[in-house]
């Protein structure tokens, strides 16, 4: 940090990486909580010799710079004040003969860093230090096993504890989509050992999570649950009902992944004719961009957290929230490739099935969403969780941009509200004298997004009195059919 940068900092109002301490004659007691906070978050500068009063700063200098520097660095290094030996790099500045000391405390690789006991763990929020919650401390402690926990062997388990259907479908997926995979035709026990589902016949934690039977998963990872909700609003408070669909708890990651991917297909543009997973190997559709985010969510979650992965579909966005932080600065996310997997064997399981990128977090594939939809992809992370948000844009199926901020629209273009839109007329002419299910209707229309057909075409036709349901009191009836009313017949004839 240059002298000019230091002066600039002193004119700013809020920082999360900069803290001033008077320290004219001795080190202040509260400096150690700041060291802990910077070590546990993104690092920061501690400035000695500057007095702060509200938003005003006065440079008073340090009287004995050599002693202050020695006391500060020795305390960091001697291992008595903190649970780990710490380092910092220092710089000296003179302002009108007054000495100012600046020390940069880096983010610690091993966390948490606390003063005396774990209850004195601090984190940086805004321009202040805050005592970490128990949940935040536990999350940092679990991160000490980052990259190896999922590969641990669980004693007393075997491939008999796997969900046989999950294993069979997973292996068929590899045979179909990765035919050159060298272990695809081995017997189950050998296959599982080769890919890391098991080691010497005993399952790994990652193998249990990916393909285990429900009771076995719950026995060893008691909080396992991937939650998926479709919410008819921009927030839970905005929605008339809490949700229109919520996925039941599934046995394992693989079963959850398959269902969620098929549900997401209803909200985006994707080739209608597709394989069972809904995505082609070289596909670059909106669904492909979402699939990379879903794979990331499933593979990088901290499954031992009290939280659980949650995927929420709102009317203006899709949010994928994970327990566990991103292990790299978000500022580097769009410019650098990072390959620091929390659960290395889970990443491999997805890659073997051609469902994940070979390098990094697949961020570049997620960002294809922005090009295809003109929407945004946002990333957020703290000590406890990380979130990927796909915002619907003007080209996202089922949503039309405008003053409503992306809410589903019954109108297209400038059609007057009392006249059926071109989209409604299209669905009326498609149905005409017949009775159709949604699947058949979607095929006849040759539109890939089921949600687009339902929101922009079918729902306005029903609300306008042009189309009737075979089961009017049960809109989501599994055998639901649609046909024209007298009003609709008159219009098309």
Coordinates of C-alpha atoms in Angstrom, one line a residue:
X1 CA 0.0 0.0 0.0
X2 CA 1.5 3.3 -1.1
X3 CA 1.3 6.5 1.0
X4 CA -1.2 7.9 -1.5
X5 CA -3.4 4.8 -1.1
X6 CA -3.2 5.1 2.7
X7 CA -4.4 8.7 2.5
X8 CA -7.2 7.7 0.1
X9 CA -8.3 5.0 2.6
X10 CA -8.5 7.7 5.3
X11 CA -11.0 9.7 3.3
X12 CA -13.3 6.7 2.7
X13 CA -16.2 5.9 5.0
X14 CA -16.4 2.1 5.1
X15 CA -13.8 -0.6 4.6
X16 CA -13.8 -4.3 5.2
X17 CA -10.1 -4.6 4.8
X18 CA -8.7 -1.6 6.8
X19 CA -8.7 -0.8 10.5
X20 CA -7.0 2.2 12.3
X21 CA -5.6 2.0 15.8
X22 CA -4.2 4.9 17.8
X23 CA -1.4 2.8 19.4
X24 CA 0.6 5.9 20.3
X25 CA 2.4 4.3 23.3
X26 CA 1.3 0.7 23.3
X27 CA -0.7 -1.9 21.4
X28 CA -4.5 -1.6 22.0
X29 CA -6.2 -4.7 23.5
X30 CA -8.8 -4.8 20.7
X31 CA -6.1 -5.3 17.9
X32 CA -6.2 -9.0 18.5
X33 CA -9.9 -9.4 17.6
X34 CA -9.1 -7.5 14.4
X35 CA -6.2 -9.9 13.6
X36 CA -8.6 -12.8 14.1
X37 CA -11.3 -11.2 11.9
X38 CA -8.9 -10.5 9.0
X39 CA -7.3 -14.0 9.3
X40 CA -10.8 -15.6 9.1
X41 CA -12.1 -13.6 6.2
X42 CA -10.2 -12.0 3.3
X43 CA -7.2 -10.4 5.1
X44 CA -6.7 -6.7 5.7
X45 CA -4.5 -3.8 6.8
X46 CA -4.1 -2.7 10.5
X47 CA -2.8 0.9 10.8
X48 CA -1.0 2.0 14.0
X49 CA -0.7 5.8 14.7
X50 CA -4.1 7.0 13.4
X51 CA -6.9 8.0 15.7
X52 CA -10.4 7.6 14.5
X53 CA -13.4 9.6 15.8
X54 CA -16.5 8.8 13.9
X55 CA -15.7 9.6 10.3
X56 CA -12.8 11.8 11.1
X57 CA -9.2 10.7 11.3
X58 CA -6.2 12.2 13.0
X59 CA -2.6 11.2 12.4
X60 CA -1.0 11.2 15.9
X61 CA 1.9 8.8 15.1
X62 CA 3.6 6.0 17.0
X63 CA 6.1 7.1 19.6
X64 CA 8.2 3.9 19.7
X65 CA 7.9 2.3 16.3
X66 CA 10.5 -0.3 16.8
X67 CA 8.9 -1.7 20.0
X68 CA 5.4 -1.5 18.6
X69 CA 6.5 -3.4 15.5
X70 CA 8.4 -6.0 17.5
X71 CA 5.6 -6.6 20.1
X72 CA 3.0 -7.0 17.3
X73 CA 4.9 -9.4 15.1
X74 CA 6.3 -11.4 18.1
X75 CA 2.8 -11.9 19.4
X76 CA 1.6 -13.2 16.1
X77 CA 4.5 -15.6 15.8
X78 CA 4.9 -17.0 19.3
X79 CA 1.8 -19.2 19.2
X80 CA 0.6 -18.1 22.7
X81 CA -2.1 -15.5 21.9
X82 CA -3.6 -17.4 18.9
X83 CA -4.3 -21.1 18.2
X84 CA -1.9 -20.9 15.1
X85 CA 1.3 -19.0 14.4
X86 CA 0.5 -16.1 12.2
X87 CA 2.5 -13.7 9.9
X88 CA 2.1 -10.2 8.7
X89 CA 4.1 -7.9 6.5
X90 CA 4.7 -4.3 7.5
X91 CA 5.3 -0.9 6.0
X92 CA 6.3 2.5 7.5
X93 CA 5.1 6.0 6.6
X94 CA 6.0 9.5 7.8
X95 CA 3.5 12.3 7.8
X96 CA 5.0 15.6 9.0
X97 CA 7.5 13.7 11.0
X98 CA 4.9 11.4 12.6
X99 CA 5.5 7.6 12.1
X100 CA 2.6 5.5 11.0
X101 CA 2.9 1.7 10.9
X102 CA 0.8 -0.5 8.5
X103 CA 0.6 -4.3 8.7
X104 CA -1.2 -6.5 6.3
X105 CA -2.7 -9.6 7.9
X106 CA -3.4 -12.2 5.3
X107 CA -6.3 -14.6 5.2
X108 CA -5.2 -17.8 7.0
X109 CA -5.2 -21.1 5.0
X110 CA -6.3 -22.9 8.2
X111 CA -9.4 -21.6 9.9
X112 CA -10.7 -20.6 12.4
X113 CA -8.1 -18.3 14.0
X114 CA -9.2 -17.4 17.5
X115 CA -7.8 -15.6 20.6
X116 CA -7.4 -18.1 23.4
X117 CA -10.5 -20.3 22.7
X118 CA -12.9 -20.9 19.8
X119 CA -15.5 -18.7 21.5
X120 CA -13.2 -15.8 20.7
X121 CA -13.3 -16.3 16.9
X122 CA -13.9 -13.1 15.0
X123 CA -14.9 -12.3 11.4
X124 CA -15.0 -9.1 9.4
X125 CA -18.3 -7.6 8.4
X126 CA -18.4 -4.2 6.8
X127 CA -15.9 -2.0 8.7
X128 CA -16.1 -3.9 12.0
X129 CA -15.1 -7.1 13.8
X130 CA -17.9 -9.4 14.9
X131 CA -17.7 -12.5 17.1
X132 CA -18.4 -15.5 14.9
X133 CA -21.4 -17.7 15.5
X134 CA -21.1 -21.3 16.5
X135 CA -22.3 -22.3 13.0
X136 CA -19.6 -20.1 11.4
X137 CA -16.9 -21.6 13.6
X138 CA -18.0 -25.2 12.9
X139 CA -18.1 -24.4 9.1
X140 CA -14.5 -23.2 9.3
X141 CA -13.4 -26.3 11.3
X142 CA -15.0 -28.6 8.7
X143 CA -13.1 -26.8 6.0
X144 CA -9.9 -28.1 7.6
X145 CA -10.9 -31.4 6.1
X146 CA -11.5 -29.7 2.7
X147 CA -10.8 -32.0 -0.2
X148 CA -10.4 -35.3 1.7
X149 CA -13.5 -35.9 3.7
X150 CA -15.5 -37.4 0.8
X151 CA -12.8 -39.9 0.1
X152 CA -12.7 -41.4 3.6
X153 CA -13.7 -45.0 3.9
X154 CA -16.7 -45.9 6.1
X155 CA -15.9 -49.1 8.0
X156 CA -18.4 -51.9 7.8
X157 CA -20.0 -50.9 4.6
X158 CA -20.0 -52.6 1.2
X159 CA -21.6 -52.2 -2.3
X160 CA -24.6 -54.0 -0.9
X161 CA -25.4 -50.7 0.8
X162 CA -25.7 -48.9 -2.5
X163 CA -29.1 -48.2 -4.1
X164 CA -29.0 -50.9 -6.9
X165 CA -31.3 -48.9 -9.2
X166 CA -29.1 -45.8 -8.8
X167 CA -25.9 -47.7 -9.5
X168 CA -27.5 -49.4 -12.6
X169 CA -28.8 -46.1 -14.0
X170 CA -25.5 -44.4 -13.3
X171 CA -23.5 -47.1 -15.0
X172 CA -25.8 -47.1 -18.0
X173 CA -25.4 -43.3 -18.2
X174 CA -21.6 -43.8 -18.5
X175 CA -22.0 -46.5 -21.1
X176 CA -24.1 -44.3 -23.2
X177 CA -22.4 -41.0 -22.8
X178 CA -18.8 -42.0 -22.2
X179 CA -18.3 -45.2 -24.2
X180 CA -14.5 -44.9 -24.1
X181 CA -14.5 -45.1 -20.2
X182 CA -12.1 -48.0 -19.5
X183 CA -14.0 -49.4 -16.5
X184 CA -17.6 -49.3 -17.9
X185 CA -18.0 -53.1 -18.3
X186 CA -16.3 -54.3 -15.1
X187 CA -18.4 -56.2 -12.5
X188 CA -20.0 -53.9 -10.0
X189 CA -17.5 -54.5 -7.2
X190 CA -14.5 -53.8 -9.4
X191 CA -16.1 -50.8 -11.1
X192 CA -16.9 -49.2 -7.7
X193 CA -13.3 -49.7 -6.5
X194 CA -11.8 -48.3 -9.7
X195 CA -13.9 -45.1 -9.7
X196 CA -13.7 -44.4 -6.0
X197 CA -17.2 -45.3 -4.9
X198 CA -15.4 -47.9 -2.7
X199 CA -11.9 -48.8 -1.6
X200 CA -11.1 -52.5 -1.1
X201 CA -14.8 -53.2 -1.0
X202 CA -15.8 -50.6 1.6
X203 CA -17.7 -47.5 0.6
X204 CA -16.3 -44.0 0.7
X205 CA -18.4 -41.2 2.1
X206 CA -18.6 -39.8 -1.5
X207 CA -19.8 -43.2 -2.8
X208 CA -22.5 -43.3 -0.1
X209 CA -23.7 -39.8 -0.8
X210 CA -23.8 -40.3 -4.6
X211 CA -25.4 -43.8 -4.8
X212 CA -26.3 -45.0 -1.3
X213 CA -29.5 -46.4 0.0
X214 CA -31.5 -43.9 2.0
X215 CA -31.1 -45.5 5.4
X216 CA -27.3 -45.9 4.9
X217 CA -27.0 -42.3 3.8
X218 CA -28.9 -41.1 6.8
X219 CA -26.9 -43.3 9.2
X220 CA -23.5 -41.8 8.1
X221 CA -24.6 -38.3 6.8
X222 CA -27.6 -37.6 9.0
X223 CA -28.4 -34.2 7.6
X224 CA -28.4 -35.2 3.9
X225 CA -31.1 -33.5 2.0
X226 CA -31.2 -31.6 -1.3
X227 CA -34.3 -29.4 -1.4
X228 CA -35.9 -28.2 -4.6
X229 CA -38.9 -25.7 -4.7
X230 CA -40.8 -23.9 -7.4
X231 CA -42.1 -20.6 -5.9
X232 CA -44.8 -18.6 -7.9
X233 CA -43.3 -15.1 -7.0
X234 CA -40.2 -13.1 -6.7
X235 CA -39.9 -14.1 -3.0
X236 CA -41.7 -16.4 -0.5
X237 CA -43.5 -13.3 0.8
X238 CA -44.6 -12.3 -2.7
X239 CA -46.0 -15.8 -3.6
X240 CA -49.7 -16.4 -3.2
X241 CA -48.8 -20.0 -2.2
X242 CA -45.5 -21.0 -0.7
X243 CA -44.6 -23.2 -3.6
X244 CA -46.3 -25.1 -6.5
X245 CA -43.9 -28.0 -6.4
X246 CA -41.4 -29.4 -3.8
X247 CA -39.3 -32.4 -4.5
X248 CA -39.7 -35.3 -2.0
X249 CA -36.5 -36.3 -0.2
X250 CA -34.5 -38.7 -2.3
X251 CA -32.1 -41.5 -1.4
X252 CA -28.9 -39.9 -2.7
X253 CA -27.3 -37.2 -4.8
X254 CA -27.8 -39.1 -8.1
X255 CA -31.6 -39.5 -7.6
X256 CA -32.0 -35.9 -6.6
X257 CA -29.9 -34.7 -9.5
X258 CA -32.0 -36.5 -12.1
X259 CA -35.3 -35.2 -10.8
X260 CA -34.1 -31.6 -10.4
X261 CA -32.6 -31.5 -13.9
X262 CA -35.9 -32.6 -15.5
X263 CA -37.8 -30.0 -13.5
X264 CA -35.4 -27.2 -14.6
X265 CA -36.0 -28.2 -18.1
X266 CA -39.5 -26.8 -17.8
X267 CA -38.2 -23.3 -17.2
X268 CA -35.6 -22.9 -20.0
X269 CA -35.1 -23.3 -23.7
X270 CA -33.6 -26.7 -24.6
X271 CA -33.8 -29.2 -27.4
X272 CA -37.1 -31.1 -27.0
X273 CA -35.6 -34.3 -28.4
X274 CA -32.9 -35.2 -25.9
X275 CA -31.5 -38.1 -24.0
X276 CA -32.8 -39.1 -20.6
X277 CA -30.7 -36.4 -18.8
X278 CA -32.1 -33.7 -21.1
X279 CA -28.7 -32.4 -22.2
X280 CA -26.6 -33.4 -25.2
X281 CA -22.8 -33.9 -24.7
X282 CA -21.9 -30.8 -26.6
X283 CA -25.1 -28.9 -25.9
X284 CA -24.8 -25.1 -25.2
X285 CA -28.5 -24.5 -24.4
X286 CA -29.8 -22.6 -21.4
X287 CA -30.4 -26.0 -19.8
X288 CA -26.7 -26.8 -20.3
X289 CA -25.7 -23.6 -18.4
X290 CA -28.1 -24.6 -15.6
X291 CA -26.8 -28.1 -15.5
X292 CA -23.2 -26.9 -14.8
X293 CA -24.6 -24.9 -11.8
X294 CA -26.5 -27.9 -10.6
X295 CA -23.5 -30.2 -10.9
X296 CA -21.4 -27.6 -9.0
X297 CA -24.1 -27.4 -6.3
X298 CA -24.3 -31.1 -5.8
X299 CA -20.5 -31.8 -5.9
X300 CA -19.2 -28.9 -3.8
X301 CA -21.7 -28.9 -1.0
X302 CA -20.6 -29.3 2.7
X303 CA -22.9 -32.2 3.5
X304 CA -21.9 -32.2 7.2
X305 CA -23.3 -28.7 7.7
X306 CA -26.6 -28.1 9.5
X307 CA -27.7 -26.4 6.3
X308 CA -28.5 -28.4 3.1
X309 CA -28.3 -27.5 -0.6
X310 CA -31.5 -25.7 -1.8
X311 CA -32.5 -24.9 -5.3
X312 CA -35.3 -22.4 -5.6
X313 CA -37.1 -21.4 -8.8
X314 CA -38.7 -18.0 -8.6
X315 CA -40.5 -16.1 -11.4
X316 CA -37.5 -13.9 -12.1
X317 CA -34.5 -16.2 -11.2
X318 CA -33.2 -19.6 -10.2
X319 CA -31.1 -19.7 -7.0
X320 CA -28.8 -22.6 -6.1
X321 CA -27.6 -22.2 -2.5
X322 CA -25.0 -24.5 -1.0
X323 CA -23.6 -25.0 2.5
X324 CA -19.9 -24.3 2.3
X325 CA -18.1 -21.2 1.0
X326 CA -16.2 -20.7 -2.3
X327 CA -12.6 -21.5 -1.6
X328 CA -11.2 -18.6 -3.7
X329 CA -11.9 -14.9 -4.0
X330 CA -15.1 -14.1 -5.9
X331 CA -13.2 -11.2 -7.7
X332 CA -11.1 -13.9 -9.5
X333 CA -14.1 -16.0 -10.5
X334 CA -14.6 -14.7 -14.0
X335 CA -11.0 -14.3 -14.8
X336 CA -9.2 -17.3 -13.4
X337 CA -9.7 -21.1 -13.5
X338 CA -9.9 -22.6 -10.0
X339 CA -9.9 -26.3 -9.4
X340 CA -10.3 -26.7 -5.6
X341 CA -13.0 -29.3 -5.1
X342 CA -14.5 -29.8 -1.7
X343 CA -15.5 -33.3 -2.6
X344 CA -13.0 -34.6 -5.2
X345 CA -14.6 -38.0 -5.8
X346 CA -18.1 -36.5 -6.3
X347 CA -16.6 -34.3 -9.0
X348 CA -15.1 -37.3 -10.6
X349 CA -18.4 -39.2 -10.5
X350 CA -20.1 -36.5 -12.5
X351 CA -17.2 -36.2 -14.9
X352 CA -17.2 -39.9 -15.6
X353 CA -20.8 -39.5 -16.6
X354 CA -20.0 -36.5 -18.8
X355 CA -21.9 -34.2 -16.5
X356 CA -19.2 -31.8 -15.3
X357 CA -16.3 -29.8 -16.5
X358 CA -12.8 -31.2 -16.4
X359 CA -11.2 -28.0 -15.1
X360 CA -12.3 -25.5 -12.5
X361 CA -15.8 -25.1 -11.3
X362 CA -17.4 -25.0 -14.8
X363 CA -17.9 -21.2 -14.3
X364 CA -17.4 -20.5 -18.0
X365 CA -20.2 -22.9 -18.9
X366 CA -22.5 -21.3 -16.3
X367 CA -21.8 -17.9 -17.8
X368 CA -23.1 -19.0 -21.2
X369 CA -26.5 -18.3 -19.6
X370 CA -25.7 -14.5 -19.9
X371 CA -25.1 -14.8 -23.7
X372 CA -28.2 -17.0 -24.3
X373 CA -30.7 -15.1 -22.1
X374 CA -29.3 -11.6 -21.7
X375 CA -29.8 -12.3 -18.0
X376 CA -27.2 -12.3 -15.3
X377 CA -25.3 -15.0 -13.4
X378 CA -24.4 -13.8 -9.9
X379 CA -22.1 -15.5 -7.3
X380 CA -22.1 -14.8 -3.6
X381 CA -20.3 -16.5 -0.7
X382 CA -19.7 -16.1 3.1
X383 CA -18.2 -18.4 5.7
X384 CA -21.3 -20.6 5.8
X385 CA -22.8 -20.8 2.3
X386 CA -22.4 -19.9 -1.3
X387 CA -25.1 -19.0 -3.8
X388 CA -25.3 -19.0 -7.6
X389 CA -28.2 -17.0 -9.1
X390 CA -29.4 -17.3 -12.7
X391 CA -31.5 -14.2 -13.5
X392 CA -34.1 -14.7 -16.3
X393 CA -33.4 -12.3 -19.2
X394 CA -35.4 -11.1 -22.2
X395 CA -34.6 -14.3 -24.1
X396 CA -35.3 -16.8 -21.3
X397 CA -38.3 -19.0 -22.1
X398 CA -41.5 -18.3 -20.2
X399 CA -40.4 -14.8 -19.2
X400 CA -40.7 -11.5 -21.1
X401 CA -38.7 -8.5 -19.9
X402 CA -40.4 -5.2 -19.2
X403 CA -41.5 -3.0 -16.4
X404 CA -42.7 -5.9 -14.4
X405 CA -39.1 -7.0 -14.0
X406 CA -39.5 -10.4 -15.7
X407 CA -42.8 -11.6 -14.4
X408 CA -44.6 -14.2 -16.6
X409 CA -46.7 -12.5 -19.2
X410 CA -50.0 -13.4 -20.8
X411 CA -49.4 -10.9 -23.6
X412 CA -46.8 -10.8 -26.4
X413 CA -45.9 -7.5 -28.1
X414 CA -48.6 -4.8 -28.1
X415 CA -51.7 -7.0 -28.2
X416 CA -54.6 -5.3 -26.5
X417 CA -55.7 -7.0 -23.2
X418 CA -59.2 -7.8 -24.4
X419 CA -58.0 -9.7 -27.5
X420 CA -56.3 -13.1 -27.6
X421 CA -52.6 -12.8 -28.3
X422 CA -50.9 -14.4 -31.3
X423 CA -49.6 -17.1 -28.9
X424 CA -53.1 -17.9 -27.6
X425 CA -54.4 -18.1 -31.2
X426 CA -51.5 -20.5 -32.0
X427 CA -52.5 -22.9 -29.2
X428 CA -56.2 -22.7 -30.2
X429 CA -55.5 -23.6 -33.7
X430 CA -53.2 -26.4 -32.6
X431 CA -56.0 -27.9 -30.4
X432 CA -59.0 -27.2 -32.7
X433 CA -61.3 -30.2 -32.6
X434 CA -59.2 -32.5 -30.5
X435 CA -58.3 -33.2 -26.8
X436 CA -54.6 -33.1 -25.9
X437 CA -52.3 -33.7 -23.0
X438 CA -49.6 -31.2 -22.3
X439 CA -46.9 -33.5 -23.7
X440 CA -48.7 -34.0 -27.0
X441 CA -49.6 -30.3 -27.3
X442 CA -46.0 -29.3 -26.7
X443 CA -44.8 -31.7 -29.4
X444 CA -47.4 -30.4 -31.9
X445 CA -46.4 -26.8 -31.2
X446 CA -42.7 -27.8 -31.5
X447 CA -41.7 -25.6 -28.5
X448 CA -39.0 -26.9 -26.3
X449 CA -40.0 -25.2 -23.0
X450 CA -43.0 -26.7 -21.3
X451 CA -43.2 -23.7 -19.0
X452 CA -43.3 -21.3 -22.0
X453 CA -46.3 -23.2 -23.4
X454 CA -48.1 -23.3 -20.0
X455 CA -47.5 -19.6 -19.0
X456 CA -47.5 -17.7 -22.3
X457 CA -50.0 -19.8 -24.3
X458 CA -52.2 -22.3 -22.4
X459 CA -52.9 -20.3 -19.2
X460 CA -54.0 -17.2 -20.9
X461 CA -56.2 -19.3 -23.2
X462 CA -57.8 -20.9 -20.2
X463 CA -58.2 -17.6 -18.4
X464 CA -59.8 -16.1 -21.5
X465 CA -62.4 -18.9 -21.6
X466 CA -61.1 -20.3 -24.9
X467 CA -59.7 -23.6 -23.5
X468 CA -61.2 -26.0 -20.9
X469 CA -59.5 -28.6 -18.7
X470 CA -60.8 -32.1 -18.5
X471 CA -60.3 -31.9 -14.7
X472 CA -61.1 -28.3 -13.9
X473 CA -60.9 -28.7 -10.1
X474 CA -57.5 -30.4 -10.3
X475 CA -55.2 -28.4 -12.6
X476 CA -52.2 -30.7 -11.9
X477 CA -54.1 -34.0 -12.4
X478 CA -51.7 -36.5 -14.0
X479 CA -54.3 -37.3 -16.7
X480 CA -55.1 -33.7 -17.5
X481 CA -56.4 -32.9 -21.0
X482 CA -57.2 -29.7 -22.8
X483 CA -59.9 -28.9 -25.3
X484 CA -61.6 -25.9 -26.8
X485 CA -64.7 -24.3 -25.3
X486 CA -67.6 -23.0 -27.5
X487 CA -65.9 -19.6 -27.4
X488 CA -62.7 -21.1 -28.6
X489 CA -64.3 -23.1 -31.4
X490 CA -66.1 -20.0 -32.7
X491 CA -62.9 -18.1 -32.8
X492 CA -60.9 -20.7 -34.8
X493 CA -63.8 -21.5 -37.2

